[in-house]
Amino acid sequence: MSRQLDLVVQGLLGTNPIISRTPSGRLFCYFRVATAPSFRVEGSWREGPTVWFTAKAWGHLAENFARSLHKGDPVVLVGRFSQDAWESDRGQHVTNVLTVSCGGHDLTRGESRFMRVSRAAQSARTAPSAQSMQSAPADAGPATASGAAAPTTASADDARGPDGPASAAAGVADASGMAADPLTDAHWETARDESVAPPDPVPSDPLTYTVRDEALV
């Protein structure tokens, strides 16, 4: 009997995606997402407390996120919900985690453009290289300050999307000649072991950190 809890999260990116590799060479990325439920009160809409998630993805999906998403973008993500417990000098904390199986821009908020990339092109550009093992530069931006525990195991569910059954669509005419430029050093973060430091604790008053602020927690 499955105890998996799948969620659909509609929100805004609080950080740029950070992409890295485990020591075994497996590609992954993570980023922060904020969502605030809306509800109607006396004929007007109000926004509830902001809820933060650390989103994680594996393989080609991870690279596509890193190439396509940026801090502040509205997104819709589908994935498995879990919670990571961790400790700091300020005590014990729990982080909401979404292991994403598919997702993209929220087209109720704007426009987007799709570019198909062949499986061969994706495999070539995601192959381990010296670049992927280099540390991100010091001025890579605030995204590196809000990392979360990197996923340590991967299942078939983790590889859905371009890595899984959906890859059957790769037989359709592709844009292998239009493959995007390689990811720059600013996208990468060295993974010295199977984990990355967790994010800073979420403040006790989440209302202070609204989606509109896009403030990092």
Short mmCIF file of C-alpha atoms in Angstrom, two decimals, residues 13 47 49 56 63 68 85 87 103-104 139 148 158 163 170 176 179 190 199 212:
data_model
loop_
_atom_site.label_atom_id
_atom_site.label_comp_id
_atom_site.label_asym_id
_atom_site.label_seq_id
_atom_site.Cartn_x
_atom_site.Cartn_y
_atom_site.Cartn_z
CA LEU A 13 10.19 30.92 -7.10
CA GLU A 47 -4.13 36.17 1.04
CA PRO A 49 0.15 33.01 5.37
CA LYS A 56 14.00 19.09 -5.80
CA GLU A 63 18.61 20.72 -16.00
CA SER A 68 14.03 27.73 -17.80
CA ALA A 85 13.93 17.51 9.99
CA GLU A 87 19.00 21.05 13.59
CA GLY A 103 6.15 21.30 -13.71
CA GLY A 104 6.68 24.57 -15.49
CA ASP A 139 29.10 36.26 -6.66
CA ALA A 148 18.37 22.35 1.14
CA ASP A 158 11.92 10.60 -9.29
CA ASP A 163 13.69 10.70 -17.87
CA ALA A 170 11.16 12.18 -28.02
CA SER A 176 18.72 18.90 -31.49
CA ALA A 179 20.13 22.89 -27.96
CA THR A 190 29.84 21.38 -5.78
CA PRO A 199 18.14 26.43 4.36
CA ARG A 212 5.03 39.63 -3.05
#
